[in-house]
mmCIF file with all atom_site columns, C-alpha atoms and ligand atoms in Angstrom:
data_model
loop_
_atom_site.group_PDB
_atom_site.id
_atom_site.type_symbol
_atom_site.label_atom_id
_atom_site.label_alt_id
_atom_site.label_comp_id
_atom_site.label_asym_id
_atom_site.label_entity_id
_atom_site.label_seq_id
_atom_site.pdbx_PDB_ins_code
_atom_site.Cartn_x
_atom_site.Cartn_y
_atom_site.Cartn_z
_atom_site.occupancy
_atom_site.B_iso_or_equiv
_atom_site.pdbx_formal_charge
_atom_site.auth_seq_id
_atom_site.auth_comp_id
_atom_site.auth_asym_id
_atom_site.auth_atom_id
_atom_site.pdbx_PDB_model_num
ATOM   1   C CA . MET A 1 1   ? 13.503  -21.477 4.766   1.00 58.00 ? 1   MET A CA 1
ATOM   2   C CA . THR A 1 2   ? 11.184  -20.266 1.992   1.00 72.00 ? 2   THR A CA 1
ATOM   3   C CA . ASN A 1 3   ? 10.951  -16.556 1.496   1.00 93.00 ? 3   ASN A CA 1
ATOM   4   C CA . PHE A 1 4   ? 7.989   -14.474 2.503   1.00 97.00 ? 4   PHE A CA 1
ATOM   5   C CA . ARG A 1 5   ? 6.309   -13.430 -0.722  1.00 98.00 ? 5   ARG A CA 1
ATOM   6   C CA . VAL A 1 6   ? 4.890   -9.946  -1.118  1.00 98.00 ? 6   VAL A CA 1
ATOM   7   C CA . ALA A 1 7   ? 2.718   -8.818  -4.053  1.00 98.00 ? 7   ALA A CA 1
ATOM   8   C CA . VAL A 1 8   ? 2.417   -5.074  -4.622  1.00 98.00 ? 8   VAL A CA 1
ATOM   9   C CA . LEU A 1 9   ? -0.567  -3.357  -6.246  1.00 98.00 ? 9   LEU A CA 1
ATOM   10  C CA . ILE A 1 10  ? 0.011   0.119   -7.667  1.00 98.00 ? 10  ILE A CA 1
ATOM   11  C CA . SER A 1 11  ? -1.534  2.737   -9.926  1.00 98.00 ? 11  SER A CA 1
ATOM   12  C CA . GLY A 1 12  ? 1.157   5.372   -10.251 1.00 98.00 ? 12  GLY A CA 1
ATOM   13  C CA . ASN A 1 13  ? 4.620   6.575   -9.391  1.00 98.00 ? 13  ASN A CA 1
ATOM   14  C CA . GLY A 1 14  ? 5.495   3.671   -7.127  1.00 98.00 ? 14  GLY A CA 1
ATOM   15  C CA . SER A 1 15  ? 7.857   5.458   -4.764  1.00 98.00 ? 15  SER A CA 1
ATOM   16  C CA . ASN A 1 16  ? 6.659   3.154   -1.976  1.00 98.00 ? 16  ASN A CA 1
ATOM   17  C CA . LEU A 1 17  ? 7.339   0.180   -4.231  1.00 98.00 ? 17  LEU A CA 1
ATOM   18  C CA . GLN A 1 18  ? 10.845  1.556   -4.800  1.00 98.00 ? 18  GLN A CA 1
ATOM   19  C CA . ALA A 1 19  ? 11.418  1.827   -1.050  1.00 98.00 ? 19  ALA A CA 1
ATOM   20  C CA . MET A 1 20  ? 10.415  -1.830  -0.730  1.00 98.00 ? 20  MET A CA 1
ATOM   21  C CA . ILE A 1 21  ? 12.640  -2.903  -3.626  1.00 98.00 ? 21  ILE A CA 1
ATOM   22  C CA . GLU A 1 22  ? 15.598  -1.210  -1.956  1.00 97.00 ? 22  GLU A CA 1
ATOM   23  C CA . GLU A 1 23  ? 14.819  -2.579  1.489   1.00 96.00 ? 23  GLU A CA 1
ATOM   24  C CA . PHE A 1 24  ? 14.210  -6.152  0.392   1.00 96.00 ? 24  PHE A CA 1
ATOM   25  C CA . GLU A 1 25  ? 17.037  -6.585  -2.127  1.00 92.00 ? 25  GLU A CA 1
ATOM   26  C CA . SER A 1 26  ? 19.468  -7.070  0.742   1.00 89.00 ? 26  SER A CA 1
ATOM   27  C CA . ASN A 1 27  ? 16.968  -8.956  2.859   1.00 87.00 ? 27  ASN A CA 1
ATOM   28  C CA . GLU A 1 28  ? 17.032  -12.750 2.812   1.00 87.00 ? 28  GLU A CA 1
ATOM   29  C CA . LEU A 1 29  ? 13.533  -13.139 4.157   1.00 94.00 ? 29  LEU A CA 1
ATOM   30  C CA . VAL A 1 30  ? 11.248  -11.057 1.921   1.00 97.00 ? 30  VAL A CA 1
ATOM   31  C CA . ASP A 1 31  ? 10.753  -11.268 -1.856  1.00 97.00 ? 31  ASP A CA 1
ATOM   32  C CA . ILE A 1 32  ? 8.549   -9.037  -3.956  1.00 98.00 ? 32  ILE A CA 1
ATOM   33  C CA . CYS A 1 33  ? 6.914   -11.735 -6.068  1.00 98.00 ? 33  CYS A CA 1
ATOM   34  C CA . CYS A 1 34  ? 4.952   -9.518  -8.455  1.00 98.00 ? 34  CYS A CA 1
ATOM   35  C CA . VAL A 1 35  ? 3.659   -6.027  -9.135  1.00 98.00 ? 35  VAL A CA 1
ATOM   36  C CA . ILE A 1 36  ? 0.222   -5.355  -10.601 1.00 98.00 ? 36  ILE A CA 1
ATOM   37  C CA . SER A 1 37  ? -0.927  -1.988  -11.920 1.00 98.00 ? 37  SER A CA 1
ATOM   38  C CA . ASN A 1 38  ? -4.348  -0.970  -13.188 1.00 98.00 ? 38  ASN A CA 1
ATOM   39  C CA . LYS A 1 39  ? -2.656  1.861   -15.139 1.00 98.00 ? 39  LYS A CA 1
ATOM   40  C CA . ARG A 1 40  ? -0.483  1.113   -18.134 1.00 98.00 ? 40  ARG A CA 1
ATOM   41  C CA . GLU A 1 41  ? 1.533   4.320   -17.713 1.00 98.00 ? 41  GLU A CA 1
ATOM   42  C CA . ALA A 1 42  ? 2.275   3.761   -14.017 1.00 98.00 ? 42  ALA A CA 1
ATOM   43  C CA . TYR A 1 43  ? 5.950   4.518   -13.446 1.00 98.00 ? 43  TYR A CA 1
ATOM   44  C CA . GLY A 1 44  ? 5.987   1.801   -10.813 1.00 98.00 ? 44  GLY A CA 1
ATOM   45  C CA . LEU A 1 45  ? 5.801   -0.782  -13.640 1.00 98.00 ? 45  LEU A CA 1
ATOM   46  C CA . LYS A 1 46  ? 9.122   0.542   -14.914 1.00 98.00 ? 46  LYS A CA 1
ATOM   47  C CA . ARG A 1 47  ? 10.573  0.339   -11.412 1.00 98.00 ? 47  ARG A CA 1
ATOM   48  C CA . ALA A 1 48  ? 9.427   -3.297  -11.230 1.00 98.00 ? 48  ALA A CA 1
ATOM   49  C CA . SER A 1 49  ? 10.956  -4.203  -14.559 1.00 98.00 ? 49  SER A CA 1
ATOM   50  C CA . ASN A 1 50  ? 14.233  -2.446  -13.639 1.00 98.00 ? 50  ASN A CA 1
ATOM   51  C CA . ALA A 1 51  ? 14.329  -4.687  -10.579 1.00 98.00 ? 51  ALA A CA 1
ATOM   52  C CA . ASN A 1 52  ? 13.455  -7.819  -12.595 1.00 97.00 ? 52  ASN A CA 1
ATOM   53  C CA . ILE A 1 53  ? 10.165  -8.297  -10.817 1.00 98.00 ? 53  ILE A CA 1
ATOM   54  C CA . ASP A 1 54  ? 7.267   -9.890  -12.699 1.00 98.00 ? 54  ASP A CA 1
ATOM   55  C CA . SER A 1 55  ? 4.770   -7.160  -13.442 1.00 98.00 ? 55  SER A CA 1
ATOM   56  C CA . TYR A 1 56  ? 1.318   -6.980  -14.948 1.00 98.00 ? 56  TYR A CA 1
ATOM   57  C CA . PHE A 1 57  ? -0.999  -4.317  -16.286 1.00 98.00 ? 57  PHE A CA 1
ATOM   58  C CA . ILE A 1 58  ? -4.641  -5.187  -15.631 1.00 98.00 ? 58  ILE A CA 1
ATOM   59  C CA . ASP A 1 59  ? -6.973  -2.516  -16.968 1.00 98.00 ? 59  ASP A CA 1
ATOM   60  C CA . HIS A 1 60  ? -10.055 -2.110  -14.772 1.00 97.00 ? 60  HIS A CA 1
ATOM   61  C CA . ASN A 1 61  ? -11.862 -0.569  -17.773 1.00 97.00 ? 61  ASN A CA 1
ATOM   62  C CA . GLN A 1 62  ? -11.863 -3.980  -19.434 1.00 98.00 ? 62  GLN A CA 1
ATOM   63  C CA . TYR A 1 63  ? -14.200 -5.385  -16.788 1.00 97.00 ? 63  TYR A CA 1
ATOM   64  C CA . ASP A 1 64  ? -17.890 -4.648  -16.283 1.00 97.00 ? 64  ASP A CA 1
ATOM   65  C CA . THR A 1 65  ? -17.738 -4.933  -12.525 1.00 97.00 ? 65  THR A CA 1
ATOM   66  C CA . ARG A 1 66  ? -15.273 -4.420  -9.700  1.00 96.00 ? 66  ARG A CA 1
ATOM   67  C CA . GLN A 1 67  ? -15.724 -8.097  -8.849  1.00 97.00 ? 67  GLN A CA 1
ATOM   68  C CA . GLU A 1 68  ? -14.641 -9.296  -12.304 1.00 98.00 ? 68  GLU A CA 1
ATOM   69  C CA . PHE A 1 69  ? -11.624 -6.979  -12.247 1.00 98.00 ? 69  PHE A CA 1
ATOM   70  C CA . GLU A 1 70  ? -10.609 -8.333  -8.856  1.00 98.00 ? 70  GLU A CA 1
ATOM   71  C CA . GLU A 1 71  ? -11.126 -11.931 -9.970  1.00 98.00 ? 71  GLU A CA 1
ATOM   72  C CA . LYS A 1 72  ? -8.588  -11.279 -12.714 1.00 98.00 ? 72  LYS A CA 1
ATOM   73  C CA . ILE A 1 73  ? -6.201  -9.807  -10.151 1.00 98.00 ? 73  ILE A CA 1
ATOM   74  C CA . ILE A 1 74  ? -6.674  -12.901 -7.975  1.00 98.00 ? 74  ILE A CA 1
ATOM   75  C CA . LEU A 1 75  ? -5.926  -15.218 -10.906 1.00 98.00 ? 75  LEU A CA 1
ATOM   76  C CA . THR A 1 76  ? -2.703  -13.313 -11.473 1.00 98.00 ? 76  THR A CA 1
ATOM   77  C CA . LEU A 1 77  ? -1.810  -13.281 -7.776  1.00 98.00 ? 77  LEU A CA 1
ATOM   78  C CA . ASP A 1 78  ? -2.494  -17.020 -7.577  1.00 97.00 ? 78  ASP A CA 1
ATOM   79  C CA . LYS A 1 79  ? 0.372   -17.657 -9.998  1.00 98.00 ? 79  LYS A CA 1
ATOM   80  C CA . HIS A 1 80  ? 2.702   -16.111 -7.415  1.00 98.00 ? 80  HIS A CA 1
ATOM   81  C CA . ASN A 1 81  ? 1.134   -17.410 -4.233  1.00 97.00 ? 81  ASN A CA 1
ATOM   82  C CA . PRO A 1 82  ? 1.773   -14.293 -2.118  1.00 98.00 ? 82  PRO A CA 1
ATOM   83  C CA . ASP A 1 83  ? 1.910   -14.386 1.671   1.00 98.00 ? 83  ASP A CA 1
ATOM   84  C CA . LEU A 1 84  ? 0.954   -10.711 1.756   1.00 98.00 ? 84  LEU A CA 1
ATOM   85  C CA . VAL A 1 85  ? -0.667  -8.326  -0.739  1.00 98.00 ? 85  VAL A CA 1
ATOM   86  C CA . VAL A 1 86  ? 0.229   -4.688  -0.229  1.00 98.00 ? 86  VAL A CA 1
ATOM   87  C CA . LEU A 1 87  ? -1.583  -1.739  -1.736  1.00 98.00 ? 87  LEU A CA 1
ATOM   88  C CA . ALA A 1 88  ? 0.885   1.033   -2.524  1.00 98.00 ? 88  ALA A CA 1
ATOM   89  C CA . GLY A 1 89  ? -0.992  3.846   -4.191  1.00 97.00 ? 89  GLY A CA 1
ATOM   90  C CA . PHE A 1 90  ? -3.526  1.469   -5.770  1.00 97.00 ? 90  PHE A CA 1
ATOM   91  C CA . MET A 1 91  ? -6.330  3.846   -6.670  1.00 95.00 ? 91  MET A CA 1
ATOM   92  C CA . ARG A 1 92  ? -9.311  1.490   -6.836  1.00 94.00 ? 92  ARG A CA 1
ATOM   93  C CA . ILE A 1 93  ? -11.926 0.940   -4.188  1.00 90.00 ? 93  ILE A CA 1
ATOM   94  C CA . LEU A 1 94  ? -11.983 -2.765  -3.407  1.00 93.00 ? 94  LEU A CA 1
ATOM   95  C CA . SER A 1 95  ? -14.985 -5.045  -3.289  1.00 93.00 ? 95  SER A CA 1
ATOM   96  C CA . ASN A 1 96  ? -15.327 -7.945  -0.934  1.00 94.00 ? 96  ASN A CA 1
ATOM   97  C CA . VAL A 1 97  ? -13.838 -10.307 -3.544  1.00 96.00 ? 97  VAL A CA 1
ATOM   98  C CA . LEU A 1 98  ? -10.217 -9.296  -2.968  1.00 97.00 ? 98  LEU A CA 1
ATOM   99  C CA . VAL A 1 99  ? -10.704 -8.307  0.664   1.00 96.00 ? 99  VAL A CA 1
ATOM   100 C CA . SER A 1 100 ? -12.153 -11.672 1.687   1.00 95.00 ? 100 SER A CA 1
ATOM   101 C CA . LYS A 1 101 ? -9.686  -13.705 -0.384  1.00 96.00 ? 101 LYS A CA 1
ATOM   102 C CA . TYR A 1 102 ? -6.749  -12.024 1.340   1.00 96.00 ? 102 TYR A CA 1
ATOM   103 C CA . SER A 1 103 ? -8.330  -11.373 4.692   1.00 92.00 ? 103 SER A CA 1
ATOM   104 C CA . GLY A 1 104 ? -5.581  -10.668 7.228   1.00 94.00 ? 104 GLY A CA 1
ATOM   105 C CA . LYS A 1 105 ? -3.025  -10.598 4.417   1.00 97.00 ? 105 LYS A CA 1
ATOM   106 C CA . LEU A 1 106 ? -3.996  -7.351  2.716   1.00 97.00 ? 106 LEU A CA 1
ATOM   107 C CA . LEU A 1 107 ? -2.233  -4.172  3.747   1.00 98.00 ? 107 LEU A CA 1
ATOM   108 C CA . ASN A 1 108 ? -2.649  -0.517  2.796   1.00 97.00 ? 108 ASN A CA 1
ATOM   109 C CA . ILE A 1 109 ? -0.794  2.705   3.442   1.00 98.00 ? 109 ILE A CA 1
ATOM   110 C CA . HIS A 1 110 ? -2.765  5.909   3.718   1.00 97.00 ? 110 HIS A CA 1
ATOM   111 C CA . PRO A 1 111 ? -1.333  9.436   3.893   1.00 98.00 ? 111 PRO A CA 1
ATOM   112 C CA . SER A 1 112 ? -3.105  10.627  7.029   1.00 98.00 ? 112 SER A CA 1
ATOM   113 C CA . LEU A 1 113 ? -3.395  9.851   10.692  1.00 98.00 ? 113 LEU A CA 1
ATOM   114 C CA . LEU A 1 114 ? -6.482  7.673   10.354  1.00 97.00 ? 114 LEU A CA 1
ATOM   115 C CA . PRO A 1 115 ? -9.283  7.825   11.287  1.00 97.00 ? 115 PRO A CA 1
ATOM   116 C CA . LYS A 1 116 ? -8.773  11.439  10.246  1.00 97.00 ? 116 LYS A CA 1
ATOM   117 C CA . TYR A 1 117 ? -8.904  12.271  6.547   1.00 97.00 ? 117 TYR A CA 1
ATOM   118 C CA . LYS A 1 118 ? -10.005 9.140   4.776   1.00 96.00 ? 118 LYS A CA 1
ATOM   119 C CA . GLY A 1 119 ? -10.122 9.305   0.994   1.00 94.00 ? 119 GLY A CA 1
ATOM   120 C CA . LEU A 1 120 ? -8.235  11.673  -1.307  1.00 95.00 ? 120 LEU A CA 1
ATOM   121 C CA . ASP A 1 121 ? -6.605  15.070  -0.903  1.00 97.00 ? 121 ASP A CA 1
ATOM   122 C CA . THR A 1 122 ? -5.394  14.553  2.638   1.00 98.00 ? 122 THR A CA 1
ATOM   123 C CA . HIS A 1 123 ? -2.514  17.072  2.543   1.00 98.00 ? 123 HIS A CA 1
ATOM   124 C CA . ARG A 1 124 ? -4.742  19.923  1.380   1.00 98.00 ? 124 ARG A CA 1
ATOM   125 C CA . GLN A 1 125 ? -7.284  19.196  4.094   1.00 98.00 ? 125 GLN A CA 1
ATOM   126 C CA . VAL A 1 126 ? -4.612  19.043  6.780   1.00 98.00 ? 126 VAL A CA 1
ATOM   127 C CA . LEU A 1 127 ? -3.329  22.484  5.735   1.00 98.00 ? 127 LEU A CA 1
ATOM   128 C CA . GLU A 1 128 ? -6.805  23.987  5.432   1.00 98.00 ? 128 GLU A CA 1
ATOM   129 C CA . ASN A 1 129 ? -7.710  22.787  8.894   1.00 98.00 ? 129 ASN A CA 1
ATOM   130 C CA . ASN A 1 130 ? -4.457  24.066  10.400  1.00 98.00 ? 130 ASN A CA 1
ATOM   131 C CA . GLU A 1 131 ? -3.698  20.676  11.868  1.00 98.00 ? 131 GLU A CA 1
ATOM   132 C CA . GLU A 1 132 ? -0.742  20.557  14.206  1.00 98.00 ? 132 GLU A CA 1
ATOM   133 C CA . PHE A 1 133 ? 0.181   17.021  13.128  1.00 98.00 ? 133 PHE A CA 1
ATOM   134 C CA . HIS A 1 134 ? -0.012  14.982  9.951   1.00 98.00 ? 134 HIS A CA 1
ATOM   135 C CA . GLY A 1 135 ? 1.318   11.562  9.061   1.00 98.00 ? 135 GLY A CA 1
ATOM   136 C CA . VAL A 1 136 ? 0.744   8.122   7.637   1.00 98.00 ? 136 VAL A CA 1
ATOM   137 C CA . THR A 1 137 ? -1.071  4.966   8.624   1.00 98.00 ? 137 THR A CA 1
ATOM   138 C CA . VAL A 1 138 ? -0.388  1.354   7.688   1.00 98.00 ? 138 VAL A CA 1
ATOM   139 C CA . HIS A 1 139 ? -3.429  -0.817  8.202   1.00 98.00 ? 139 HIS A CA 1
ATOM   140 C CA . PHE A 1 140 ? -4.945  -4.160  7.319   1.00 98.00 ? 140 PHE A CA 1
ATOM   141 C CA . VAL A 1 141 ? -7.730  -3.718  4.802   1.00 96.00 ? 141 VAL A CA 1
ATOM   142 C CA . ASP A 1 142 ? -11.352 -4.470  5.529   1.00 91.00 ? 142 ASP A CA 1
ATOM   143 C CA . ASN A 1 143 ? -14.497 -3.562  3.620   1.00 85.00 ? 143 ASN A CA 1
ATOM   144 C CA . SER A 1 144 ? -14.555 0.101   4.620   1.00 85.00 ? 144 SER A CA 1
ATOM   145 C CA . LEU A 1 145 ? -12.834 2.933   2.762   1.00 83.00 ? 145 LEU A CA 1
ATOM   146 C CA . ASP A 1 146 ? -9.385  3.420   4.297   1.00 87.00 ? 146 ASP A CA 1
ATOM   147 C CA . GLY A 1 147 ? -10.586 1.382   7.237   1.00 89.00 ? 147 GLY A CA 1
ATOM   148 C CA . GLY A 1 148 ? -9.343  -1.735  8.974   1.00 95.00 ? 148 GLY A CA 1
ATOM   149 C CA . PRO A 1 149 ? -7.139  -2.537  11.937  1.00 97.00 ? 149 PRO A CA 1
ATOM   150 C CA . ILE A 1 150 ? -4.169  -0.194  12.249  1.00 98.00 ? 150 ILE A CA 1
ATOM   151 C CA . CYS A 1 151 ? -0.642  -1.656  12.322  1.00 98.00 ? 151 CYS A CA 1
ATOM   152 C CA . ALA A 1 152 ? 1.297   1.552   12.848  1.00 98.00 ? 152 ALA A CA 1
ATOM   153 C CA . GLN A 1 153 ? 1.362   5.298   12.332  1.00 98.00 ? 153 GLN A CA 1
ATOM   154 C CA . SER A 1 154 ? 4.147   7.833   11.933  1.00 98.00 ? 154 SER A CA 1
ATOM   155 C CA . ARG A 1 155 ? 3.578   11.514  12.434  1.00 98.00 ? 155 ARG A CA 1
ATOM   156 C CA . ILE A 1 156 ? 5.237   14.847  11.900  1.00 98.00 ? 156 ILE A CA 1
ATOM   157 C CA . ARG A 1 157 ? 4.495   18.354  13.103  1.00 98.00 ? 157 ARG A CA 1
ATOM   158 C CA . VAL A 1 158 ? 3.045   20.454  10.276  1.00 98.00 ? 158 VAL A CA 1
ATOM   159 C CA . ASP A 1 159 ? 5.615   23.237  9.909   1.00 97.00 ? 159 ASP A CA 1
ATOM   160 C CA . THR A 1 160 ? 4.884   24.378  6.357   1.00 97.00 ? 160 THR A CA 1
ATOM   161 C CA . LYS A 1 161 ? 2.021   25.815  4.347   1.00 97.00 ? 161 LYS A CA 1
ATOM   162 C CA . ASP A 1 162 ? 3.444   24.403  1.134   1.00 98.00 ? 162 ASP A CA 1
ATOM   163 C CA . ILE A 1 163 ? 1.463   21.362  0.068   1.00 98.00 ? 163 ILE A CA 1
ATOM   164 C CA . LYS A 1 164 ? 4.299   19.900  -2.028  1.00 98.00 ? 164 LYS A CA 1
ATOM   165 C CA . GLU A 1 165 ? 6.716   20.202  0.860   1.00 98.00 ? 165 GLU A CA 1
ATOM   166 C CA . LEU A 1 166 ? 4.222   18.576  3.204   1.00 98.00 ? 166 LEU A CA 1
ATOM   167 C CA . GLU A 1 167 ? 3.564   15.772  0.749   1.00 98.00 ? 167 GLU A CA 1
ATOM   168 C CA . ALA A 1 168 ? 7.304   15.136  0.382   1.00 98.00 ? 168 ALA A CA 1
ATOM   169 C CA . LYS A 1 169 ? 7.701   14.889  4.155   1.00 98.00 ? 169 LYS A CA 1
ATOM   170 C CA . VAL A 1 170 ? 4.815   12.434  4.366   1.00 98.00 ? 170 VAL A CA 1
ATOM   171 C CA . HIS A 1 171 ? 6.348   10.366  1.569   1.00 98.00 ? 171 HIS A CA 1
ATOM   172 C CA . GLU A 1 172 ? 9.566   10.135  3.553   1.00 98.00 ? 172 GLU A CA 1
ATOM   173 C CA . LEU A 1 173 ? 7.584   8.726   6.466   1.00 98.00 ? 173 LEU A CA 1
ATOM   174 C CA . GLU A 1 174 ? 5.878   6.260   4.144   1.00 98.00 ? 174 GLU A CA 1
ATOM   175 C CA . HIS A 1 175 ? 9.136   4.974   2.715   1.00 98.00 ? 175 HIS A CA 1
ATOM   176 C CA . GLU A 1 176 ? 10.394  4.163   6.204   1.00 98.00 ? 176 GLU A CA 1
ATOM   177 C CA . ILE A 1 177 ? 7.256   2.741   7.794   1.00 98.00 ? 177 ILE A CA 1
ATOM   178 C CA . TYR A 1 178 ? 5.905   0.518   5.010   1.00 98.00 ? 178 TYR A CA 1
ATOM   179 C CA . PRO A 1 179 ? 8.969   -1.720  4.496   1.00 98.00 ? 179 PRO A CA 1
ATOM   180 C CA . ARG A 1 180 ? 9.433   -1.845  8.278   1.00 98.00 ? 180 ARG A CA 1
ATOM   181 C CA . ILE A 1 181 ? 5.902   -3.097  8.919   1.00 98.00 ? 181 ILE A CA 1
ATOM   182 C CA . ILE A 1 182 ? 6.141   -5.616  6.064   1.00 98.00 ? 182 ILE A CA 1
ATOM   183 C CA . ASN A 1 183 ? 9.348   -6.922  7.652   1.00 97.00 ? 183 ASN A CA 1
ATOM   184 C CA . GLU A 1 184 ? 7.609   -7.250  11.005  1.00 97.00 ? 184 GLU A CA 1
ATOM   185 C CA . ILE A 1 185 ? 4.762   -9.209  9.425   1.00 98.00 ? 185 ILE A CA 1
ATOM   186 C CA . ALA A 1 186 ? 7.241   -11.422 7.538   1.00 97.00 ? 186 ALA A CA 1
ATOM   187 C CA . ASN A 1 187 ? 9.064   -12.093 10.796  1.00 96.00 ? 187 ASN A CA 1
ATOM   188 C CA . GLY A 1 188 ? 5.835   -13.017 12.570  1.00 97.00 ? 188 GLY A CA 1
ATOM   189 C CA . GLU A 1 189 ? 6.234   -10.053 14.924  1.00 97.00 ? 189 GLU A CA 1
ATOM   190 C CA . LEU A 1 190 ? 2.962   -8.475  13.827  1.00 98.00 ? 190 LEU A CA 1
ATOM   191 C CA . TYR A 1 191 ? -0.225  -10.171 12.681  1.00 96.00 ? 191 TYR A CA 1
ATOM   192 C CA . LEU A 1 192 ? -3.977  -10.002 12.720  1.00 95.00 ? 192 LEU A CA 1
ATOM   193 C CA . ALA A 1 193 ? -5.913  -12.308 15.049  1.00 94.00 ? 193 ALA A CA 1
ATOM   194 C CA . ASN A 1 194 ? -9.703  -12.099 15.242  1.00 92.00 ? 194 ASN A CA 1
ATOM   195 C CA . GLY A 1 195 ? -9.619  -8.635  13.729  1.00 92.00 ? 195 GLY A CA 1
ATOM   196 C CA . VAL A 1 196 ? -7.071  -7.320  16.224  1.00 95.00 ? 196 VAL A CA 1
ATOM   197 C CA . VAL A 1 197 ? -3.481  -6.379  15.442  1.00 97.00 ? 197 VAL A CA 1
ATOM   198 C CA . ILE A 1 198 ? -1.079  -8.327  17.632  1.00 97.00 ? 198 ILE A CA 1
ATOM   199 C CA . LYS A 1 199 ? 2.482   -7.067  18.080  1.00 95.00 ? 199 LYS A CA 1
ATOM   200 C CA . LYS A 1 200 ? 5.007   -9.296  19.785  1.00 90.00 ? 200 LYS A CA 1
HETATM 201 C C1 . GRF B 2 .   ? 1.058   7.407   -1.188  1.00 73.71 ? 301 GRF B C1 1
HETATM 202 O O1 . GRF B 2 .   ? 0.918   8.683   -0.639  1.00 73.71 ? 301 GRF B O1 1
HETATM 203 C C2 . GRF B 2 .   ? 0.196   6.421   -0.447  1.00 73.71 ? 301 GRF B C2 1
HETATM 204 O O2 . GRF B 2 .   ? 0.061   6.703   0.899   1.00 73.71 ? 301 GRF B O2 1
HETATM 205 C C3 . GRF B 2 .   ? -1.129  6.582   -1.136  1.00 73.71 ? 301 GRF B C3 1
HETATM 206 O O3 . GRF B 2 .   ? -0.801  6.764   -2.493  1.00 73.71 ? 301 GRF B O3 1
HETATM 207 C C4 . GRF B 2 .   ? 0.486   7.336   -2.595  1.00 73.71 ? 301 GRF B C4 1
HETATM 208 C C5 . GRF B 2 .   ? 1.308   6.464   -3.497  1.00 73.71 ? 301 GRF B C5 1
HETATM 209 O O4 . GRF B 2 .   ? 2.564   7.017   -3.795  1.00 73.71 ? 301 GRF B O4 1
HETATM 210 N N1 . GRF B 2 .   ? -1.983  5.446   -0.865  1.00 73.71 ? 301 GRF B N1 1
HETATM 211 P P1 . GRF B 2 .   ? 3.625   6.172   -4.625  1.00 73.71 ? 301 GRF B P1 1
HETATM 212 O O5 . GRF B 2 .   ? 2.935   5.726   -5.919  1.00 73.71 ? 301 GRF B O5 1
HETATM 213 O O6 . GRF B 2 .   ? 4.066   5.018   -3.800  1.00 73.71 ? 301 GRF B O6 1
HETATM 214 O O7 . GRF B 2 .   ? 4.736   7.131   -4.914  1.00 73.71 ? 301 GRF B O7 1
#
């Protein structure tokens, strides 16, 4: 059986990428086929090279438009023929070019219980608003900011006022949920049909 190929797009630390590397190294089904970063200094690129994964730096500043930048990403992805493209801290708003090319095969993780707190700075807002719960969402990507059909959420009770502590707890949730959902998709247990998430 051929492996299920996952491409990972990052911009920074890549702790979610690391969680995937660790989960999938002992997993016969899923391969991380490549990592693409729009930031040269992204630590995730180092994580990829330590794990012998093909990695690429594609600088969005080199392109006049979002569309051209994404066309370059697609050319690079095409070399690896991914079954799934996962955004893991990829800090660029996407145009329809990438979203339509990978429709139903493009996944994101967002550090909030969507639809609450789209965009940046979610932990600060959760604390400021004295939310009882916070968490993470894994969702298929559509054309809206942090929108698209939700695959799964994990939540915790907010029991700290310390933003760093809260962020660390949310990261722990992320590192568990993202590889798990990717595994479910690879196994055919979760997929998108007519814009609706189906779980078997
Ligand atoms: C995570 O909080 C993720 O939810 C958000 O960006 C952050 C990336 O962290 N989209 P890392 O680079 O995986 O450590």
